[in-house]
PDB file of C-alpha atoms and ligand atoms in Angstrom:
ATOM      1  CA  MET A   1      -1.636 -14.364 -28.558  1.00 70.00           C
ATOM      2  CA  THR A   2       0.176 -10.744 -29.649  1.00 87.00           C
ATOM      3  CA  ARG A   3       3.851 -11.047 -31.164  1.00 92.00           C
ATOM      4  CA  PRO A   4       6.200 -12.206 -28.558  1.00 97.00           C
ATOM      5  CA  LEU A   5       9.000  -9.053 -27.712  1.00 98.00           C
ATOM      6  CA  VAL A   6      12.372 -10.181 -26.584  1.00 98.00           C
ATOM      7  CA  ILE A   7      15.089  -7.553 -26.009  1.00 98.00           C
ATOM      8  CA  GLY A   8      18.305  -7.679 -24.771  1.00 98.00           C
ATOM      9  CA  ASN A   9      19.861  -5.254 -22.634  1.00 98.00           C
ATOM     10  CA  TRP A  10      24.106  -5.511 -22.403  1.00 98.00           C
ATOM     11  CA  LYS A  11      24.067  -3.021 -19.932  1.00 98.00           C
ATOM     12  CA  MET A  12      27.638  -1.579 -19.569  1.00 98.00           C
ATOM     13  CA  ASN A  13      29.498  -4.589 -21.490  1.00 98.00           C
ATOM     14  CA  LEU A  14      30.449  -4.681 -24.882  1.00 98.00           C
ATOM     15  CA  ASP A  15      32.800  -1.781 -26.551  1.00 98.00           C
ATOM     16  CA  TYR A  16      32.082  -0.791 -29.771  1.00 98.00           C
ATOM     17  CA  VAL A  17      34.018  -2.823 -31.369  1.00 98.00           C
ATOM     18  CA  GLU A  18      32.357  -6.064 -29.637  1.00 98.00           C
ATOM     19  CA  ALA A  19      29.242  -4.717 -30.336  1.00 98.00           C
ATOM     20  CA  ILE A  20      29.680  -4.799 -33.791  1.00 98.00           C
ATOM     21  CA  HIS A  21      31.005  -8.743 -33.874  1.00 98.00           C
ATOM     22  CA  LEU A  22      28.020  -9.533 -31.589  1.00 98.00           C
ATOM     23  CA  THR A  23      25.220  -7.869 -34.830  1.00 98.00           C
ATOM     24  CA  GLN A  24      27.330  -9.175 -37.450  1.00 98.00           C
ATOM     25  CA  GLN A  25      26.922 -12.943 -35.440  1.00 98.00           C
ATOM     26  CA  LEU A  26      23.641 -12.063 -34.859  1.00 98.00           C
ATOM     27  CA  GLY A  27      22.751 -11.268 -38.477  1.00 98.00           C
ATOM     28  CA  VAL A  28      24.347 -14.332 -39.603  1.00 98.00           C
ATOM     29  CA  ILE A  29      22.473 -16.725 -36.991  1.00 98.00           C
ATOM     30  CA  LEU A  30      18.945 -15.015 -38.082  1.00 98.00           C
ATOM     31  CA  LYS A  31      19.924 -15.140 -41.716  1.00 97.00           C
ATOM     32  CA  ASN A  32      19.996 -18.510 -41.626  1.00 96.00           C
ATOM     33  CA  LYS A  33      16.786 -19.370 -39.326  1.00 95.00           C
ATOM     34  CA  PRO A  34      15.050 -16.367 -39.644  1.00 96.00           C
ATOM     35  CA  LEU A  35      12.361 -15.856 -36.266  1.00 96.00           C
ATOM     36  CA  GLU A  36       9.041 -15.767 -37.712  1.00 94.00           C
ATOM     37  CA  HIS A  37       7.202 -14.141 -35.048  1.00 95.00           C
ATOM     38  CA  VAL A  38       9.347 -12.334 -32.683  1.00 97.00           C
ATOM     39  CA  GLU A  39      10.113  -8.860 -32.644  1.00 97.00           C
ATOM     40  CA  LEU A  40      14.238  -8.889 -31.212  1.00 98.00           C
ATOM     41  CA  VAL A  41      15.690  -5.565 -29.964  1.00 98.00           C
ATOM     42  CA  VAL A  42      18.739  -5.214 -28.888  1.00 98.00           C
ATOM     43  CA  VAL A  43      19.974  -2.513 -26.296  1.00 98.00           C
ATOM     44  CA  PRO A  44      24.055  -1.517 -26.241  1.00 98.00           C
ATOM     45  CA  PRO A  45      24.824   1.335 -24.350  1.00 98.00           C
ATOM     46  CA  PHE A  46      25.481   4.515 -25.595  1.00 98.00           C
ATOM     47  CA  VAL A  47      28.345   4.654 -27.308  1.00 98.00           C
ATOM     48  CA  ASP A  48      27.913   1.651 -29.536  1.00 98.00           C
ATOM     49  CA  LEU A  49      24.401   2.299 -30.885  1.00 98.00           C
ATOM     50  CA  ARG A  50      25.624   4.540 -34.255  1.00 98.00           C
ATOM     51  CA  SER A  51      27.554   1.336 -34.767  1.00 98.00           C
ATOM     52  CA  VAL A  52      25.138  -1.528 -34.355  1.00 98.00           C
ATOM     53  CA  THR A  53      22.868   0.835 -36.041  1.00 98.00           C
ATOM     54  CA  SER A  54      25.119   1.302 -38.931  1.00 98.00           C
ATOM     55  CA  VAL A  55      25.561  -2.977 -39.034  1.00 98.00           C
ATOM     56  CA  VAL A  56      22.096  -3.629 -39.089  1.00 98.00           C
ATOM     57  CA  GLU A  57      21.068  -1.021 -41.817  1.00 97.00           C
ATOM     58  CA  SER A  58      24.024  -2.187 -43.446  1.00 97.00           C
ATOM     59  CA  ASP A  59      23.370  -6.249 -43.274  1.00 97.00           C
ATOM     60  CA  ARG A  60      19.874  -6.018 -43.522  1.00 97.00           C
ATOM     61  CA  VAL A  61      19.419  -8.075 -39.575  1.00 97.00           C
ATOM     62  CA  ASP A  62      16.389  -7.913 -38.652  1.00 96.00           C
ATOM     63  CA  LEU A  63      16.591  -6.194 -35.212  1.00 97.00           C
ATOM     64  CA  GLU A  64      15.743  -3.323 -33.932  1.00 98.00           C
ATOM     65  CA  VAL A  65      17.914  -1.029 -31.825  1.00 98.00           C
ATOM     66  CA  GLY A  66      16.485   0.475 -28.038  1.00 98.00           C
ATOM     67  CA  ALA A  67      18.522   2.865 -25.855  1.00 98.00           C
ATOM     68  CA  GLN A  68      19.052   2.109 -21.733  1.00 98.00           C
ATOM     69  CA  HIS A  69      17.857   5.118 -20.630  1.00 98.00           C
ATOM     70  CA  ALA A  70      17.317   8.622 -22.311  1.00 98.00           C
ATOM     71  CA  SER A  71      17.124  12.032 -20.033  1.00 98.00           C
ATOM     72  CA  GLN A  72      13.682  13.494 -19.286  1.00 98.00           C
ATOM     73  CA  HIS A  73      14.827  16.792 -21.362  1.00 98.00           C
ATOM     74  CA  ASP A  74      15.129  17.541 -25.271  1.00 98.00           C
ATOM     75  CA  THR A  75      18.259  19.296 -24.967  1.00 97.00           C
ATOM     76  CA  GLY A  76      20.440  21.906 -22.395  1.00 97.00           C
ATOM     77  CA  ALA A  77      22.670  22.072 -19.726  1.00 98.00           C
ATOM     78  CA  HIS A  78      22.518  18.136 -18.458  1.00 97.00           C
ATOM     79  CA  THR A  79      26.175  16.592 -18.623  1.00 97.00           C
ATOM     80  CA  GLY A  80      26.204  13.045 -19.284  1.00 96.00           C
ATOM     81  CA  GLU A  81      22.863  12.556 -20.492  1.00 97.00           C
ATOM     82  CA  VAL A  82      21.703  11.819 -24.128  1.00 98.00           C
ATOM     83  CA  SER A  83      18.923  12.958 -25.479  1.00 98.00           C
ATOM     84  CA  VAL A  84      15.758  11.423 -27.499  1.00 98.00           C
ATOM     85  CA  PRO A  85      15.622  13.622 -30.323  1.00 98.00           C
ATOM     86  CA  MET A  86      19.678  12.130 -30.034  1.00 98.00           C
ATOM     87  CA  LEU A  87      18.235   8.498 -30.353  1.00 98.00           C
ATOM     88  CA  GLN A  88      15.900   9.637 -32.733  1.00 97.00           C
ATOM     89  CA  ARG A  89      18.469  10.923 -35.305  1.00 97.00           C
ATOM     90  CA  LEU A  90      20.229   7.495 -34.668  1.00 97.00           C
ATOM     91  CA  ASN A  91      17.402   5.130 -35.887  1.00 96.00           C
ATOM     92  CA  VAL A  92      17.238   3.787 -32.262  1.00 98.00           C
ATOM     93  CA  HIS A  93      13.260   3.084 -31.989  1.00 98.00           C
ATOM     94  CA  TRP A  94      12.796   1.814 -28.533  1.00 98.00           C
ATOM     95  CA  VAL A  95      14.029   3.147 -24.722  1.00 98.00           C
ATOM     96  CA  LEU A  96      14.050   1.237 -21.475  1.00 98.00           C
ATOM     97  CA  VAL A  97      12.583   3.348 -18.903  1.00 98.00           C
ATOM     98  CA  GLY A  98      13.183   3.054 -15.139  1.00 98.00           C
ATOM     99  CA  HIS A  99      15.394  -0.076 -15.198  1.00 98.00           C
ATOM    100  CA  SER A 100      15.677  -0.958 -11.517  1.00 97.00           C
ATOM    101  CA  GLU A 101      19.491  -0.616 -11.903  1.00 97.00           C
ATOM    102  CA  ARG A 102      18.989   3.505 -12.356  1.00 97.00           C
ATOM    103  CA  ARG A 103      16.463   3.856 -10.125  1.00 97.00           C
ATOM    104  CA  ALA A 104      18.636   2.569  -7.352  1.00 95.00           C
ATOM    105  CA  MET A 105      21.807   3.716  -8.290  1.00 96.00           C
ATOM    106  CA  TYR A 106      20.628   7.028 -10.089  1.00 95.00           C
ATOM    107  CA  ALA A 107      18.356   8.082  -8.181  1.00 91.00           C
ATOM    108  CA  MET A 108      15.910   7.762 -10.867  1.00 97.00           C
ATOM    109  CA  ASN A 109      12.850   8.219  -9.068  1.00 97.00           C
ATOM    110  CA  ASP A 110       8.896   7.690  -9.931  1.00 97.00           C
ATOM    111  CA  GLU A 111       8.354  10.941 -10.927  1.00 97.00           C
ATOM    112  CA  VAL A 112      11.549  11.161 -12.967  1.00 97.00           C
ATOM    113  CA  VAL A 113      10.416   7.885 -14.438  1.00 98.00           C
ATOM    114  CA  ALA A 114       6.993   9.425 -15.291  1.00 98.00           C
ATOM    115  CA  GLN A 115       8.570  12.341 -16.760  1.00 97.00           C
ATOM    116  CA  THR A 116      10.999  10.723 -18.750  1.00 98.00           C
ATOM    117  CA  LEU A 117       8.254   7.917 -20.264  1.00 98.00           C
ATOM    118  CA  ARG A 118       6.232  11.052 -21.275  1.00 98.00           C
ATOM    119  CA  THR A 119       9.284  12.477 -23.592  1.00 98.00           C
ATOM    120  CA  VAL A 120      10.022   9.313 -25.171  1.00 98.00           C
ATOM    121  CA  LEU A 121       6.438   8.920 -25.919  1.00 98.00           C
ATOM    122  CA  ARG A 122       5.826  12.296 -27.186  1.00 98.00           C
ATOM    123  CA  HIS A 123       8.685  11.757 -29.624  1.00 98.00           C
ATOM    124  CA  GLY A 124       7.195   8.684 -31.225  1.00 98.00           C
ATOM    125  CA  LEU A 125       9.455   6.046 -29.509  1.00 98.00           C
ATOM    126  CA  GLN A 126       8.846   2.504 -27.819  1.00 98.00           C
ATOM    127  CA  ALA A 127       8.467   3.023 -24.337  1.00 98.00           C
ATOM    128  CA  VAL A 128       9.717  -0.118 -22.089  1.00 98.00           C
ATOM    129  CA  LEU A 129       8.500   0.779 -18.443  1.00 98.00           C
ATOM    130  CA  CYS A 130      10.484  -1.636 -16.035  1.00 98.00           C
ATOM    131  CA  VAL A 131       8.673  -2.366 -12.714  1.00 98.00           C
ATOM    132  CA  GLY A 132       9.505  -4.476  -9.943  1.00 98.00           C
ATOM    133  CA  GLU A 133      10.358  -5.092  -6.577  1.00 97.00           C
ATOM    134  CA  GLU A 134      13.088  -5.506  -4.179  1.00 96.00           C
ATOM    135  CA  LEU A 135      13.491  -8.378  -2.239  1.00 95.00           C
ATOM    136  CA  ALA A 136      12.466  -6.739   0.900  1.00 95.00           C
ATOM    137  CA  VAL A 137       9.150  -5.730  -0.279  1.00 97.00           C
ATOM    138  CA  ARG A 138       8.690  -9.353  -2.082  1.00 96.00           C
ATOM    139  CA  GLU A 139       9.535 -10.646   1.918  1.00 94.00           C
ATOM    140  CA  SER A 140       6.602  -8.325   3.717  1.00 97.00           C
ATOM    141  CA  GLY A 141       4.300  -9.643   1.127  1.00 96.00           C
ATOM    142  CA  GLU A 142       4.029  -5.815  -0.329  1.00 97.00           C
ATOM    143  CA  GLN A 143       4.880  -5.970  -4.088  1.00 98.00           C
ATOM    144  CA  VAL A 144       1.512  -6.023  -5.350  1.00 98.00           C
ATOM    145  CA  ASP A 145       0.486  -2.712  -3.689  1.00 98.00           C
ATOM    146  CA  PHE A 146       4.063  -1.695  -4.482  1.00 98.00           C
ATOM    147  CA  VAL A 147       3.997  -2.717  -8.570  1.00 98.00           C
ATOM    148  CA  THR A 148       0.672  -0.842  -9.097  1.00 98.00           C
ATOM    149  CA  ALA A 149       2.242   2.296  -7.288  1.00 98.00           C
ATOM    150  CA  GLN A 150       5.380   2.264 -10.277  1.00 98.00           C
ATOM    151  CA  LEU A 151       2.539   1.979 -12.671  1.00 98.00           C
ATOM    152  CA  HIS A 152       0.244   4.262 -11.901  1.00 97.00           C
ATOM    153  CA  ALA A 153       2.727   6.775 -10.999  1.00 97.00           C
ATOM    154  CA  ALA A 154       4.121   6.559 -14.430  1.00 98.00           C
ATOM    155  CA  LEU A 155       1.091   5.343 -16.766  1.00 96.00           C
ATOM    156  CA  ALA A 156      -1.836   7.635 -15.225  1.00 90.00           C
ATOM    157  CA  GLY A 157      -2.795  10.556 -18.049  1.00 86.00           C
ATOM    158  CA  VAL A 158      -0.665   8.334 -20.780  1.00 95.00           C
ATOM    159  CA  GLU A 159      -2.266  10.236 -24.236  1.00 95.00           C
ATOM    160  CA  GLU A 160      -4.451   7.581 -26.002  1.00 95.00           C
ATOM    161  CA  LYS A 161      -2.226   8.157 -29.242  1.00 96.00           C
ATOM    162  CA  SER A 162       0.541   7.067 -27.137  1.00 97.00           C
ATOM    163  CA  ARG A 163      -0.520   3.551 -25.734  1.00 97.00           C
ATOM    164  CA  PRO A 164       0.278   1.364 -28.510  1.00 96.00           C
ATOM    165  CA  LEU A 165       4.176   2.722 -27.890  1.00 98.00           C
ATOM    166  CA  VAL A 166       4.013   1.334 -24.339  1.00 98.00           C
ATOM    167  CA  THR A 167       5.434  -1.803 -23.149  1.00 98.00           C
ATOM    168  CA  ILE A 168       5.967  -3.164 -19.908  1.00 98.00           C
ATOM    169  CA  ALA A 169       9.130  -5.219 -18.513  1.00 98.00           C
ATOM    170  CA  TYR A 170       7.836  -6.373 -14.942  1.00 98.00           C
ATOM    171  CA  GLU A 171      11.678  -7.364 -13.205  1.00 98.00           C
ATOM    172  CA  PRO A 172      11.869  -8.279  -9.681  1.00 97.00           C
ATOM    173  CA  VAL A 173      14.661  -7.023  -8.371  1.00 96.00           C
ATOM    174  CA  TRP A 174      16.012  -9.463  -6.400  1.00 96.00           C
ATOM    175  CA  ALA A 175      15.566 -11.758  -9.618  1.00 95.00           C
ATOM    176  CA  ILE A 176      18.185  -9.429 -11.761  1.00 95.00           C
ATOM    177  CA  GLY A 177      21.895 -10.943 -13.008  1.00 90.00           C
ATOM    178  CA  SER A 178      21.007 -13.059  -9.948  1.00 89.00           C
ATOM    179  CA  GLY A 179      20.500 -16.326 -11.453  1.00 85.00           C
ATOM    180  CA  LEU A 180      17.223 -16.441  -9.095  1.00 86.00           C
ATOM    181  CA  THR A 181      14.079 -16.755 -11.595  1.00 88.00           C
ATOM    182  CA  ALA A 182      10.885 -15.522 -10.143  1.00 92.00           C
ATOM    183  CA  SER A 183       8.511 -18.912 -10.269  1.00 95.00           C
ATOM    184  CA  THR A 184       5.914 -19.255 -13.123  1.00 97.00           C
ATOM    185  CA  GLU A 185       3.402 -18.682 -10.791  1.00 97.00           C
ATOM    186  CA  GLN A 186       5.001 -15.701  -8.928  1.00 97.00           C
ATOM    187  CA  VAL A 187       5.530 -14.272 -13.069  1.00 98.00           C
ATOM    188  CA  ARG A 188       1.855 -15.287 -13.625  1.00 98.00           C
ATOM    189  CA  ASP A 189       0.374 -13.500 -10.491  1.00 98.00           C
ATOM    190  CA  MET A 190       2.270 -10.370 -11.125  1.00 98.00           C
ATOM    191  CA  THR A 191       1.517 -10.533 -15.158  1.00 97.00           C
ATOM    192  CA  GLU A 192      -1.924 -11.198 -14.724  1.00 97.00           C
ATOM    193  CA  HIS A 193      -1.967  -7.772 -12.365  1.00 98.00           C
ATOM    194  CA  ILE A 194      -0.194  -5.999 -14.420  1.00 98.00           C
ATOM    195  CA  ARG A 195      -2.759  -6.225 -17.377  1.00 97.00           C
ATOM    196  CA  THR A 196      -5.429  -5.608 -14.525  1.00 97.00           C
ATOM    197  CA  VAL A 197      -4.043  -2.167 -13.918  1.00 97.00           C
ATOM    198  CA  ALA A 198      -2.640  -0.896 -17.252  1.00 97.00           C
ATOM    199  CA  ALA A 199      -6.039  -1.757 -18.521  1.00 96.00           C
ATOM    200  CA  SER A 200      -7.642   0.483 -15.275  1.00 96.00           C
ATOM    201  CA  LEU A 201      -5.348   3.102 -17.059  1.00 95.00           C
ATOM    202  CA  SER A 202      -6.684   2.566 -20.383  1.00 95.00           C
ATOM    203  CA  LEU A 203      -3.818   0.511 -21.584  1.00 95.00           C
ATOM    204  CA  ASP A 204      -5.885  -2.647 -22.684  1.00 93.00           C
ATOM    205  CA  THR A 205      -3.547  -4.220 -25.154  1.00 92.00           C
ATOM    206  CA  VAL A 206      -0.305  -3.424 -23.521  1.00 96.00           C
ATOM    207  CA  ARG A 207       2.900  -6.415 -23.979  1.00 97.00           C
ATOM    208  CA  VAL A 208       3.389  -7.642 -20.389  1.00 98.00           C
ATOM    209  CA  LEU A 209       7.130  -9.003 -20.934  1.00 98.00           C
ATOM    210  CA  TYR A 210       9.224 -11.195 -17.591  1.00 97.00           C
ATOM    211  CA  GLY A 211      13.111  -9.885 -16.751  1.00 97.00           C
ATOM    212  CA  GLY A 212      15.343 -11.721 -14.246  1.00 96.00           C
ATOM    213  CA  SER A 213      17.806 -14.288 -15.345  1.00 95.00           C
ATOM    214  CA  VAL A 214      15.977 -15.331 -18.218  1.00 96.00           C
ATOM    215  CA  ASN A 215      17.750 -18.193 -19.821  1.00 96.00           C
ATOM    216  CA  PRO A 216      17.290 -20.896 -22.950  1.00 97.00           C
ATOM    217  CA  GLU A 217      16.406 -23.561 -20.256  1.00 96.00           C
ATOM    218  CA  ASN A 218      13.958 -21.620 -18.210  1.00 96.00           C
ATOM    219  CA  ALA A 219      11.984 -19.402 -20.961  1.00 97.00           C
ATOM    220  CA  ALA A 220       9.317 -21.618 -22.141  1.00 96.00           C
ATOM    221  CA  SER A 221       7.831 -22.255 -18.993  1.00 96.00           C
ATOM    222  CA  LEU A 222       8.174 -18.569 -18.099  1.00 96.00           C
ATOM    223  CA  MET A 223       6.223 -18.081 -21.307  1.00 95.00           C
ATOM    224  CA  ILE A 224       3.796 -20.477 -21.451  1.00 95.00           C
ATOM    225  CA  GLU A 225       3.112 -21.131 -17.972  1.00 95.00           C
ATOM    226  CA  GLY A 226       3.768 -17.302 -16.881  1.00 96.00           C
ATOM    227  CA  GLY A 227       1.546 -15.987 -19.132  1.00 95.00           C
ATOM    228  CA  VAL A 228       3.845 -13.158 -20.484  1.00 97.00           C
ATOM    229  CA  ASP A 229       4.351 -11.851 -23.752  1.00 97.00           C
ATOM    230  CA  GLY A 230       8.219 -11.976 -24.073  1.00 97.00           C
ATOM    231  CA  PHE A 231      11.436 -11.086 -22.499  1.00 98.00           C
ATOM    232  CA  LEU A 232      13.560  -8.422 -21.003  1.00 98.00           C
ATOM    233  CA  VAL A 233      16.675 -10.159 -21.180  1.00 98.00           C
ATOM    234  CA  GLY A 234      20.476  -8.992 -19.596  1.00 97.00           C
ATOM    235  CA  GLY A 235      23.602 -11.908 -19.248  1.00 97.00           C
ATOM    236  CA  ALA A 236      22.001 -14.175 -21.496  1.00 97.00           C
ATOM    237  CA  SER A 237      21.446 -11.427 -24.417  1.00 98.00           C
ATOM    238  CA  LEU A 238      25.307 -11.188 -24.630  1.00 98.00           C
ATOM    239  CA  LYS A 239      25.856 -14.367 -26.395  1.00 98.00           C
ATOM    240  CA  ALA A 240      24.412 -14.762 -29.739  1.00 98.00           C
ATOM    241  CA  GLU A 241      23.257 -18.314 -29.335  1.00 98.00           C
ATOM    242  CA  SER A 242      21.699 -17.754 -25.967  1.00 98.00           C
ATOM    243  CA  PHE A 243      19.876 -14.733 -26.954  1.00 98.00           C
ATOM    244  CA  LEU A 244      18.574 -16.064 -29.888  1.00 98.00           C
ATOM    245  CA  THR A 245      17.768 -19.020 -28.299  1.00 98.00           C
ATOM    246  CA  ILE A 246      15.460 -17.590 -25.951  1.00 98.00           C
ATOM    247  CA  GLY A 247      14.087 -16.126 -28.961  1.00 98.00           C
ATOM    248  CA  GLN A 248      13.588 -18.897 -31.208  1.00 97.00           C
ATOM    249  CA  VAL A 249      11.844 -20.168 -27.565  1.00 97.00           C
ATOM    250  CA  ALA A 250       9.473 -17.367 -27.418  1.00 97.00           C
ATOM    251  CA  ASN A 251       9.090 -18.394 -31.570  1.00 96.00           C
ATOM    252  CA  ASP A 252       7.866 -22.109 -30.746  1.00 94.00           C
ATOM    253  CA  CYS A 253       5.602 -20.925 -27.804  1.00 92.00           C
ATOM    254  CA  TYR A 254       3.767 -18.111 -30.565  1.00 87.00           C
ATOM    255  CA  ASP A 255       3.360 -20.970 -32.615  1.00 79.00           C
ATOM    256  CA  VAL A 256       1.813 -23.189 -29.893  1.00 79.00           C
ATOM    257  CA  LYS A 257      -0.477 -21.016 -28.329  1.00 69.00           C
ATOM    258  CA  ARG A 258      -1.768 -19.623 -31.484  1.00 68.00           C
TER     259      ARG A 258
HETATM  260  C1  PEP B   1      17.994  -6.876 -16.894  1.00 97.82           C
HETATM  261  O1  PEP B   1      18.923  -6.460 -17.168  1.00 97.82           O
HETATM  262  O2  PEP B   1      16.972  -6.048 -17.066  1.00 97.82           O
HETATM  263  C2  PEP B   1      18.334  -7.885 -16.558  1.00 97.82           C
HETATM  264  C3  PEP B   1      16.725  -8.984 -16.197  1.00 97.82           C
HETATM  265  O3  PEP B   1      19.181  -8.944 -16.379  1.00 97.82           O
HETATM  266  P1  PEP B   1      19.071 -10.660 -16.579  1.00 97.82           P
HETATM  267  O4  PEP B   1      18.188 -11.127 -17.348  1.00 97.82           O
HETATM  268  O5  PEP B   1      20.895 -10.421 -16.154  1.00 97.82           O
HETATM  269  O6  PEP B   1      18.845 -10.999 -14.850  1.00 97.82           O
END
């Protein structure tokens, strides 16, 4: 089993003071109870990044830091955007690409997702490609074709040297922030399908995460029966205890499955 990856997406929550506080809390708990096998990443709002990376460095917190989005451009007249080189200067090592909220609310189409993914990879950062269907697509039974198309649009032609930098997060849109978790069968079926499509695009060893109302109670079954390599966590990542309990579950599942 590959090393589990648990990512906390703070979305547009927590100002920089609150972000410092949460990072310090995570650091204290992790010092007392380190997660031996799990790679943990937090993804704060842009304006918190400098504060969070400073705490991570000064307190030696065993966490990496990511951004929720980045521009597909490196520089220039793109008001309101943040570039990958700017993130890199802040010791940000991860970028979420094509989160469903960006796709739905900020007109991020498949082409922009693909361009952004290329930019993130060109600079050597880890890219978490988010894919997943809306409820209407699931109800019409077209989720497999839908996700396949998203994967092809984003991943076709990724250079060999960049492939280890790609993670895929399956996030059914209807499960995000809704309290409705996909069933373990739904997660397993889609995860297996994603691995098959990824392998056909030469991404044989890609990590596949699940996101959508993950919490400390459902994490174990999603991981073991759903067959994922970890989680992209929204709401439950805003509290140190719930986020790290999910991390602990992933850690224990790794021990069991190994
Ligand atoms: C997310 O933001 O990607 C997410 C999965 O959110 P939540 O865990 O709150 O459903």
